[in-house]
Amino acid sequence: MVYDAGHYDTIVIGAGHAGCEAGIAAARMGAKTLMLTLNLDMIAFMPCNPSLGGPAKGIVVREIDALGGVMAKVIDKTYIQMRMLNTGKGPAVRALRAQADKPLYIREMKKTLENEENLTIRQGMVDRLIIEDGVCKGVLTETKAAYHAETVIITTGTFMRGKVLMGDLEYESGPNNQRPSIKLSEHLEELGFEITRFKTGTPPRVNSHTIDYSKTEIQPGDEKLQGFSYETTEYITDQIPCWLTYTNEFTHQVINDNLSLSAMYSGAKRGTGPRYCPSIEDKIVRFNDKSRHQVFLEPEGRETEEVYVQGLSTSLPESVQHEMVRSVPGLENAEIMRAGYAIEYDAIVPTQLWPTLETKKIPGLFTAGQINGTSGYEEAAAQGLMAGINAAAKVLGKDPLILDRSQAYIGVLIDDLVTKGTKEPYRLLTSRAEYRLLLRHDNADLRLTETGYKLGLITKERYEKYVEKNRLVEQEKNRLRKIIIKPEENVQALLKDVNATPLKEAVKASDLLKRPEITYGMIERVIEPDNTLPSDVKEQVGIQIMYEGYIKKANEQVERMLKMEDKKIPENLDYDDVNGIATEARQKLKKVRPLSVGQASRISGVNPSDVSILLIYIEQGKIARVAN
């Protein structure tokens, strides 16, 4: 018998990385929010690698923090190691990566959710949505509890019709042997959503006591203390190292001899796997010219002996996994605590979503995370944050938030999903961003803090610190433009030390800083330094001046792009009335229903000629309306 279990503004289904951000964002914006999860002990669980960040993904975590999300703060309290990657390259590709203490991360996130006002957390399995007059109005659980709300966000991760595969063994399951969500997936199909089937996988976990670390290479954390959140002031100093080893010809022989037993190659697998995070079987087949592959040994926490064997993701039978693992140097006597496995799951085709992550088919229903076809905790959290913001905005009568591709990697991620779709688990890469020089690790706060403040997700105190930082950056840039550096002995000596061309005449300090060999710290050695400036201000000044010309060109490209984004397409436009558009383009435009000409131009199958015809049609329509 169905009973009325309560009324809310927003309901979040799932408490993974997407669900946590969605629930907190909606609650902090003022929406009375309910979060329903299969298992309260698995909130923010990391079913795959015990890490956050890395190229592009680390910048996403910073963007989440700049908008007022919580992932950065939680990892800063719970990491076992922190490293800045790509330090030898330019600022556009630098990214922070943290090794997580998985059990501690769960506890810290759960505590954060439990202490959030306006947010209720309950354990329960959602079977169906409550649909009234084509609009989503709540959810129905397996225990017949009916929860009503104005907006619902589905963040079910890889649980929808999840199936674990290991050799010829297969059984219905979510990650880590949790219950899968079966009926909700079937219900979405009943409602007319197009569903696809994806796959991901994990490697074995081994007991640390059984590893011979003397045969591996140590991978320590950085000595420099740093964190993801702009508000973090206390850092973890007792870091734990990871370790590097490699597969070898014997490892590859074991895999090749048993390839037919892998769910990946036996025909048991039906879902599409992630190209950028392949299984070890896939690596051996696709890159058969390589004699070895990297294997990282990553501790899963301070209070556990489990070690994640990054690089050996597999769906081979358990017996073969033992042989494969013990062929790797340092793992000759390793004991597997958890075998690796592949998991298939349902996802919705993301072109069925508006850029707000609200479904086109059912108003009031939003989706976020791996259900939208992405891979990775960071991509999920970013979508959850945006879905939470927009679901709350819809309830509260506020404008939605849509980040464009020049504002954030989050904007790139969502635009790619809803405009282009994906035929495999989508992973965010720096190469996907046209304006990556503008979307850096160091400037996420400058790009997004004001937006977070306007949403009510950033405190006034934090906003004032952001304003002051901006002021100091501009002040120091102006000071360096006025300081003249003469070709004196100490200056020439500095230039000689870095193999830079000596000065022939006096130059502005700002112009000298534009030389690729020169850093802000070097400039400080030949001028009177401002010792009151914080280190992050100095970093920002150095980057903005050094890359001033490139940044200017990028901003000019953005302006041209935004002109196309400003050309809105009426939602009710009938593409069959637009003569001259190619058949494929017409079909794609009808399916995606882009909101602007700019978005239309990024749809696969829509050519520049189709865009030109569409532009003319829209402009003629405007002229006709003016004439009338």
XYZ file of C-alpha atoms in Angstrom, residues 22-572:
551
model
C 23.465 17.901 -6.125
C 21.939 17.516 -2.682
C 24.165 20.048 -0.956
C 23.881 22.633 -3.755
C 20.092 22.447 -3.845
C 19.826 22.613 -0.050
C 22.203 25.570 0.267
C 20.306 27.486 -2.395
C 17.175 27.200 -0.269
C 15.380 24.161 -1.690
C 14.048 21.663 0.859
C 15.966 18.605 -0.327
C 15.708 14.844 0.174
C 18.501 12.435 -0.761
C 17.644 8.755 -1.173
C 20.446 6.192 -1.339
C 20.644 2.408 -1.458
C 23.138 2.258 1.414
C 23.962 5.010 3.884
C 27.356 3.387 4.491
C 28.348 3.846 0.825
C 27.903 7.618 0.479
C 30.570 9.025 -1.880
C 32.082 5.565 -2.258
C 34.956 5.249 -4.726
C 34.338 1.917 -6.508
C 37.336 2.382 -8.771
C 40.686 4.126 -8.218
C 41.380 5.818 -4.851
C 42.258 9.213 -6.286
C 40.847 12.546 -7.383
C 42.196 15.010 -9.912
C 44.760 14.760 -12.669
C 44.785 16.476 -16.092
C 41.515 18.375 -16.711
C 39.823 16.491 -13.849
C 41.871 18.321 -11.194
C 40.804 21.626 -12.688
C 37.180 20.454 -12.506
C 37.575 19.843 -8.762
C 38.875 23.421 -8.402
C 35.905 24.701 -10.424
C 33.489 22.788 -8.216
C 35.088 24.465 -5.206
C 34.987 27.922 -6.813
C 31.239 27.503 -7.382
C 30.649 26.423 -3.776
C 30.726 22.615 -4.053
C 32.228 20.298 -1.444
C 34.442 17.694 -3.173
C 37.633 19.778 -2.832
C 37.122 20.439 0.871
C 36.475 16.778 1.634
C 39.525 15.478 -0.235
C 41.710 18.162 1.381
C 40.756 16.715 4.781
C 41.269 13.074 3.840
C 44.065 12.623 1.284
C 47.115 10.464 1.885
C 49.175 12.066 -0.875
C 49.049 15.227 -3.031
C 51.001 15.897 -6.227
C 50.997 18.639 -8.835
C 51.298 17.072 -12.285
C 52.945 18.524 -15.408
C 54.983 21.082 -13.460
C 57.530 21.158 -16.283
C 54.862 22.291 -18.755
C 52.748 25.403 -19.148
C 50.020 26.428 -16.682
C 47.200 25.292 -18.999
C 48.000 21.620 -18.391
C 49.105 21.662 -14.749
C 46.764 19.790 -12.468
C 46.612 18.619 -8.877
C 46.062 14.937 -8.072
C 45.305 13.467 -4.664
C 45.432 9.901 -3.429
C 42.334 9.450 -1.307
C 41.829 7.628 1.943
C 38.685 5.906 0.689
C 37.059 4.960 4.033
C 37.863 8.358 5.537
C 36.533 10.200 2.472
C 33.190 8.400 2.870
C 32.970 9.290 6.568
C 33.864 12.935 5.999
C 31.358 13.358 3.152
C 28.629 11.603 5.145
C 29.263 13.934 8.068
C 29.104 16.931 5.727
C 25.721 15.803 4.373
C 24.301 14.980 7.796
C 25.180 18.430 9.135
C 23.688 20.295 6.163
C 20.551 22.224 7.048
C 17.645 21.773 4.654
C 18.934 18.336 3.576
C 17.348 15.027 4.639
C 19.152 11.738 3.946
C 17.317 8.412 3.864
C 18.088 4.877 2.800
C 15.765 3.540 0.133
C 15.462 2.024 -3.342
C 13.562 4.135 -5.876
C 11.558 2.013 -8.320
C 9.513 4.601 -10.205
C 8.952 8.279 -10.785
C 5.671 10.009 -10.030
C 4.577 11.630 -13.308
C 1.587 13.966 -13.403
C 0.473 15.521 -16.712
C 3.864 14.694 -18.205
C 5.760 16.443 -15.383
C 7.935 14.723 -12.755
C 6.393 15.238 -9.311
C 8.248 12.788 -7.084
C 9.399 9.205 -6.610
C 8.034 5.875 -5.389
C 10.304 3.476 -3.454
C 10.178 -0.314 -3.240
C 8.683 0.020 0.274
C 5.738 1.946 -1.279
C 6.859 5.291 0.120
C 5.713 8.163 -2.128
C 7.932 11.238 -1.848
C 6.639 14.334 -3.658
C 8.748 17.162 -5.064
C 8.839 19.825 -7.756
C 12.142 18.533 -9.163
C 13.916 15.155 -9.131
C 17.584 14.452 -9.928
C 18.675 10.917 -10.861
C 22.329 10.217 -9.988
C 22.412 6.421 -10.032
C 25.984 5.989 -11.310
C 26.664 2.475 -12.586
C 23.851 0.837 -10.598
C 21.106 0.793 -13.252
C 20.734 -2.849 -14.283
C 24.337 -3.347 -13.183
C 25.930 -6.677 -14.060
C 29.314 -7.870 -12.805
C 31.465 -9.884 -15.247
C 34.488 -11.990 -14.318
C 35.452 -14.682 -16.794
C 32.307 -16.760 -17.422
C 30.814 -15.587 -14.128
C 28.143 -12.898 -14.393
C 25.534 -11.711 -11.930
C 23.327 -8.695 -11.364
C 25.077 -6.259 -9.048
C 26.128 -2.712 -8.530
C 29.768 -1.845 -7.731
C 31.373 -3.662 -4.801
C 28.576 -6.249 -4.675
C 25.923 -3.670 -3.859
C 22.317 -4.110 -4.979
C 21.651 -2.928 -8.548
C 18.766 -0.670 -9.527
C 16.578 -2.694 -11.889
C 13.055 -1.293 -11.873
C 14.016 2.381 -12.223
C 15.951 1.602 -15.405
C 12.988 -0.326 -16.797
C 10.702 2.566 -15.839
C 12.835 5.089 -17.750
C 12.516 2.885 -20.830
C 8.731 2.791 -20.329
C 8.753 6.587 -20.265
C 10.415 6.615 -23.688
C 14.021 7.425 -22.816
C 16.707 6.076 -25.121
C 19.000 3.868 -23.058
C 22.518 2.716 -23.936
C 24.778 0.112 -22.350
C 28.263 0.967 -21.088
C 30.993 -0.897 -19.240
C 33.747 -0.054 -16.809
C 36.129 -2.164 -14.805
C 38.423 -2.391 -11.802
C 41.713 -4.161 -11.041
C 42.479 -6.515 -8.170
C 43.288 -5.179 -4.701
C 46.202 -6.843 -2.943
C 47.444 -7.029 0.644
C 50.234 -4.511 1.289
C 52.050 -6.949 3.614
C 52.570 -9.306 0.664
C 54.220 -6.744 -1.663
C 58.008 -6.566 -2.061
C 58.405 -2.805 -2.403
C 62.177 -3.131 -2.922
C 61.439 -4.196 -6.500
C 59.308 -1.116 -7.206
C 59.942 2.621 -7.645
C 58.705 4.972 -4.935
C 56.274 7.743 -5.963
C 56.206 10.262 -3.086
C 53.895 13.226 -2.651
C 55.048 16.816 -3.166
C 56.973 18.540 -0.413
C 55.080 21.755 -1.133
C 51.871 21.799 0.901
C 48.789 22.489 -1.200
C 45.138 21.593 -1.580
C 42.234 21.689 -3.999
C 40.012 24.125 -2.111
C 40.714 27.838 -2.102
C 39.612 27.858 1.542
C 42.015 25.170 2.770
C 44.607 26.565 5.182
C 45.704 23.408 7.035
C 47.492 20.700 5.099
C 48.282 17.021 5.721
C 52.029 16.578 6.164
C 52.435 12.826 6.814
C 51.901 11.665 3.248
C 52.017 8.030 2.139
C 53.901 7.083 -1.051
C 52.594 5.143 -4.022
C 54.821 2.712 -5.916
C 55.513 2.024 -9.581
C 56.252 -1.296 -11.255
C 55.668 -2.743 -14.731
C 54.159 -5.698 -16.538
C 56.523 -7.852 -18.574
C 56.520 -10.407 -21.399
C 55.444 -13.183 -19.023
C 52.486 -11.057 -17.845
C 51.472 -10.499 -21.455
C 51.822 -14.209 -22.234
C 49.508 -15.109 -19.326
C 46.916 -12.674 -20.628
C 47.196 -13.750 -24.268
C 46.930 -17.429 -23.311
C 43.685 -16.738 -21.446
C 42.202 -14.001 -23.615
C 39.238 -16.131 -24.632
C 38.289 -16.449 -20.953
C 38.011 -12.668 -20.473
C 34.493 -11.256 -20.463
C 35.929 -8.523 -22.692
C 36.772 -10.996 -25.461
C 34.538 -14.026 -24.872
C 31.403 -12.295 -26.147
C 29.851 -11.979 -22.684
C 30.410 -8.230 -22.635
C 27.760 -6.169 -24.402
C 28.452 -2.682 -23.071
C 30.968 -0.250 -24.578
C 34.040 0.322 -22.418
C 36.104 3.485 -21.840
C 38.740 4.024 -24.530
C 40.917 6.182 -22.258
C 40.954 3.749 -19.343
C 41.258 0.327 -20.994
C 41.523 -3.044 -19.312
C 44.899 -4.777 -19.275
C 43.521 -7.233 -21.853
C 42.663 -4.312 -24.117
C 46.127 -2.796 -23.668
C 47.852 -6.049 -24.596
C 45.733 -6.449 -27.747
C 45.750 -2.816 -28.889
C 49.378 -2.065 -28.029
C 51.003 -5.411 -28.767
C 54.233 -3.665 -29.758
C 54.862 -2.565 -26.165
C 56.958 -4.870 -23.989
C 55.612 -3.469 -20.719
C 52.922 -1.279 -19.183
C 52.981 0.800 -16.007
C 51.406 -0.590 -12.843
C 50.882 1.809 -9.928
C 50.404 0.440 -6.424
C 48.071 2.857 -4.656
C 47.212 2.468 -0.940
C 43.454 2.716 -0.324
C 43.812 4.387 3.061
C 45.748 4.749 6.308
C 43.751 2.160 8.250
C 43.620 -0.577 5.610
C 46.196 -2.844 3.977
C 44.344 -2.935 0.648
C 46.389 -1.666 -2.275
C 44.775 -0.762 -5.597
C 46.740 -2.210 -8.545
C 46.253 0.633 -11.006
C 46.874 -0.564 -14.551
C 45.611 -4.142 -14.192
C 41.889 -3.531 -14.670
C 40.506 -6.868 -15.848
C 37.562 -9.203 -16.317
C 39.667 -12.368 -16.466
C 38.707 -15.313 -14.220
C 39.949 -15.070 -10.644
C 42.377 -17.973 -11.098
C 44.071 -16.207 -14.024
C 44.206 -12.945 -12.060
C 46.378 -14.633 -9.419
C 48.850 -15.765 -12.081
C 48.806 -12.394 -13.825
C 49.366 -10.371 -10.629
C 52.240 -12.594 -9.459
C 54.060 -12.147 -12.770
C 54.640 -8.467 -11.961
C 57.905 -7.492 -10.178
C 57.226 -6.859 -6.511
C 53.976 -8.828 -6.606
C 55.451 -12.339 -6.829
C 53.890 -13.288 -3.484
C 50.994 -10.830 -3.526
C 47.708 -11.993 -2.060
C 44.576 -10.718 -3.807
C 42.038 -9.389 -1.306
C 39.455 -8.441 -3.948
C 39.479 -9.728 -7.492
C 39.075 -7.334 -10.395
C 35.873 -7.335 -12.430
C 34.050 -5.538 -15.213
C 30.608 -4.054 -14.694
C 27.969 -3.267 -17.306
C 25.262 -0.715 -16.649
C 22.550 1.371 -18.288
C 22.999 5.034 -19.173
C 20.699 7.445 -20.927
C 21.703 9.014 -24.231
C 22.677 12.527 -23.037
C 21.395 14.388 -26.114
C 17.988 13.918 -24.431
C 19.014 16.652 -21.958
C 18.926 20.425 -22.042
C 22.194 22.194 -21.078
C 20.664 22.594 -17.601
C 20.681 18.751 -17.341
C 16.877 18.741 -17.228
C 15.404 16.069 -19.482
C 13.643 17.309 -22.601
C 11.012 14.589 -22.390
C 9.881 15.147 -18.776
C 10.043 18.629 -17.200
C 11.201 18.618 -13.604
C 13.415 15.552 -14.091
C 17.192 16.011 -14.128
C 20.015 13.476 -14.513
C 23.677 13.775 -13.517
C 26.803 11.649 -13.367
C 27.570 8.300 -14.968
C 23.912 7.824 -15.894
C 24.674 10.534 -18.493
C 27.459 8.460 -20.044
C 30.513 9.883 -18.296
C 33.330 8.149 -16.451
C 35.113 9.495 -13.400
C 34.225 10.883 -9.992
C 35.083 14.453 -10.972
C 32.857 14.558 -14.066
C 30.025 13.109 -11.968
C 30.451 15.646 -9.166
C 30.506 18.546 -11.635
C 27.244 17.420 -13.222
C 25.694 16.852 -9.822
C 26.561 20.376 -8.753
C 25.050 21.868 -11.923
C 21.915 19.693 -11.727
C 21.458 20.635 -8.072
C 21.816 24.328 -8.872
C 19.371 24.193 -11.782
C 16.816 21.978 -10.038
C 16.752 24.390 -7.090
C 16.638 27.398 -9.416
C 13.595 25.928 -11.175
C 11.771 25.492 -7.860
C 12.779 28.903 -6.513
C 11.955 30.794 -9.712
C 15.560 31.774 -10.408
C 17.439 31.829 -13.708
C 19.211 28.574 -14.637
C 22.996 28.381 -14.736
C 24.606 27.293 -18.008
C 28.396 27.658 -18.146
C 29.814 28.168 -21.619
C 32.917 26.462 -22.979
C 35.140 29.473 -22.261
C 34.120 29.712 -18.593
C 34.917 26.260 -17.287
C 35.792 22.673 -18.081
C 32.384 21.987 -16.560
C 30.895 23.947 -19.457
C 32.910 21.891 -21.962
C 31.807 18.649 -20.304
C 28.084 19.388 -20.329
C 28.061 20.978 -23.780
C 29.860 17.939 -25.224
C 27.324 15.587 -23.629
C 24.108 17.349 -24.570
C 25.275 18.539 -28.001
C 27.448 15.715 -29.326
C 26.401 12.794 -27.144
C 28.836 9.959 -26.530
C 29.180 6.404 -27.817
C 31.522 5.347 -25.008
C 32.072 6.384 -21.372
C 33.065 10.049 -21.708
C 36.273 11.210 -20.076
C 37.176 14.888 -19.835
C 40.530 15.686 -21.463
C 42.397 18.987 -21.823
C 42.270 18.484 -25.607
C 38.459 18.751 -25.537
C 38.684 22.439 -24.513
C 39.295 25.027 -27.231
C 40.205 27.685 -24.667
C 42.315 25.654 -22.233
C 44.779 28.526 -21.740
C 41.867 30.363 -20.104
C 40.703 27.312 -18.109
C 43.644 26.799 -15.798
C 44.130 25.219 -12.384
C 45.354 28.527 -10.959
C 42.440 30.757 -12.008
C 39.274 28.736 -11.312
C 38.423 31.147 -8.494
C 38.804 34.175 -10.761
C 36.499 32.565 -13.310
C 33.714 31.247 -11.087
C 33.685 32.640 -7.522
C 31.420 35.557 -8.410
C 28.925 33.131 -9.975
C 28.983 30.954 -6.858
C 28.436 34.021 -4.677
C 25.420 35.144 -6.680
C 23.938 31.659 -6.301
C 24.333 31.841 -2.538
C 26.876 28.993 -2.457
C 29.893 31.177 -1.598
C 30.015 33.069 1.697
C 30.397 36.839 1.829
C 33.731 36.473 3.634
C 35.124 34.241 0.905
C 33.791 36.547 -1.801
C 35.497 39.545 -0.206
C 38.822 37.653 -0.170
C 38.348 36.919 -3.873
C 37.713 40.615 -4.607
C 40.829 41.585 -2.652
C 42.934 39.028 -4.523
C 41.729 40.449 -7.833
C 42.624 43.959 -6.669
C 46.132 42.939 -5.608
C 46.774 41.159 -8.909
C 45.809 44.211 -10.959
C 47.769 46.510 -8.641
C 50.957 44.457 -8.991
C 50.586 44.135 -12.768
C 50.304 47.927 -13.021
C 53.348 48.360 -10.752
C 55.477 46.079 -12.951
C 54.425 48.048 -16.035
C 55.878 51.192 -14.464
C 59.168 49.773 -13.134
C 62.136 50.167 -15.493
C 64.899 47.549 -15.391
C 68.268 48.724 -16.692
C 70.969 46.479 -18.231
C 73.016 46.488 -15.054
C 75.486 43.803 -13.993
C 73.129 41.866 -11.684
C 70.423 41.821 -14.359
C 72.759 40.573 -17.075
C 74.123 37.911 -14.724
C 70.602 36.659 -14.020
C 69.841 36.481 -17.729
C 73.084 34.624 -18.394
C 72.242 32.056 -15.709
C 69.035 31.087 -17.543
C 70.561 31.286 -21.040
C 68.507 34.344 -21.930
C 69.579 37.105 -24.320
C 71.193 40.017 -22.398
C 69.519 43.407 -22.331
C 70.669 46.017 -24.817
C 68.551 48.769 -23.301
C 66.269 49.414 -20.364
C 62.900 47.616 -20.378
C 59.755 47.532 -18.302
C 59.671 44.804 -15.670
C 56.439 43.539 -17.229
C 58.099 43.183 -20.647
C 61.048 41.277 -19.199
C 58.602 38.906 -17.478
C 57.131 37.999 -20.874
C 60.347 36.205 -21.780
C 59.835 32.418 -21.527
C 62.971 31.922 -19.394
C 61.959 34.523 -16.795
C 59.721 33.988 -13.779
C 58.122 36.387 -11.349
C 60.601 35.209 -8.703
C 63.518 36.276 -10.915
C 61.991 39.715 -11.420
C 61.766 40.083 -7.650
C 65.543 39.616 -7.434
C 66.281 42.709 -9.554
C 63.552 45.096 -8.319
C 62.280 46.122 -4.915
C 59.890 43.244 -4.103
C 56.492 43.633 -2.465
C 56.862 41.155 0.395
C 53.261 41.674 1.493
C 51.835 39.896 -1.556
C 50.479 36.359 -1.014
C 52.073 33.601 -3.099
C 48.889 32.946 -5.099
C 48.781 36.618 -6.147
C 52.403 36.447 -7.310
C 51.652 33.267 -9.256
C 48.688 34.892 -10.942
C 50.627 38.037 -11.850
C 53.410 35.978 -13.405
C 51.048 33.870 -15.502
C 48.833 36.743 -16.652
C 51.763 38.877 -17.777
C 53.802 36.045 -19.326
C 50.853 34.797 -21.399
C 49.223 38.185 -21.961
C 49.386 38.001 -25.762
C 48.064 34.451 -25.944
C 45.309 35.210 -23.448
C 44.268 38.248 -25.498
C 43.990 36.118 -28.662
C 42.001 33.473 -26.800
C 39.600 36.110 -25.473
C 39.097 37.432 -29.004
C 38.156 33.911 -30.105
C 35.743 33.682 -27.181
C 34.064 36.943 -28.212
C 33.477 35.560 -31.702
C 32.097 32.350 -30.246
C 29.775 34.204 -27.865
C 28.262 36.125 -30.782
C 27.111 32.771 -32.164
C 25.830 31.755 -28.711
C 23.828 34.997 -28.537
C 21.942 34.041 -31.707
C 19.147 32.085 -30.047
C 17.055 29.483 -31.838
C 13.335 29.460 -30.954
C 12.461 26.255 -29.057
C 9.472 25.648 -31.327
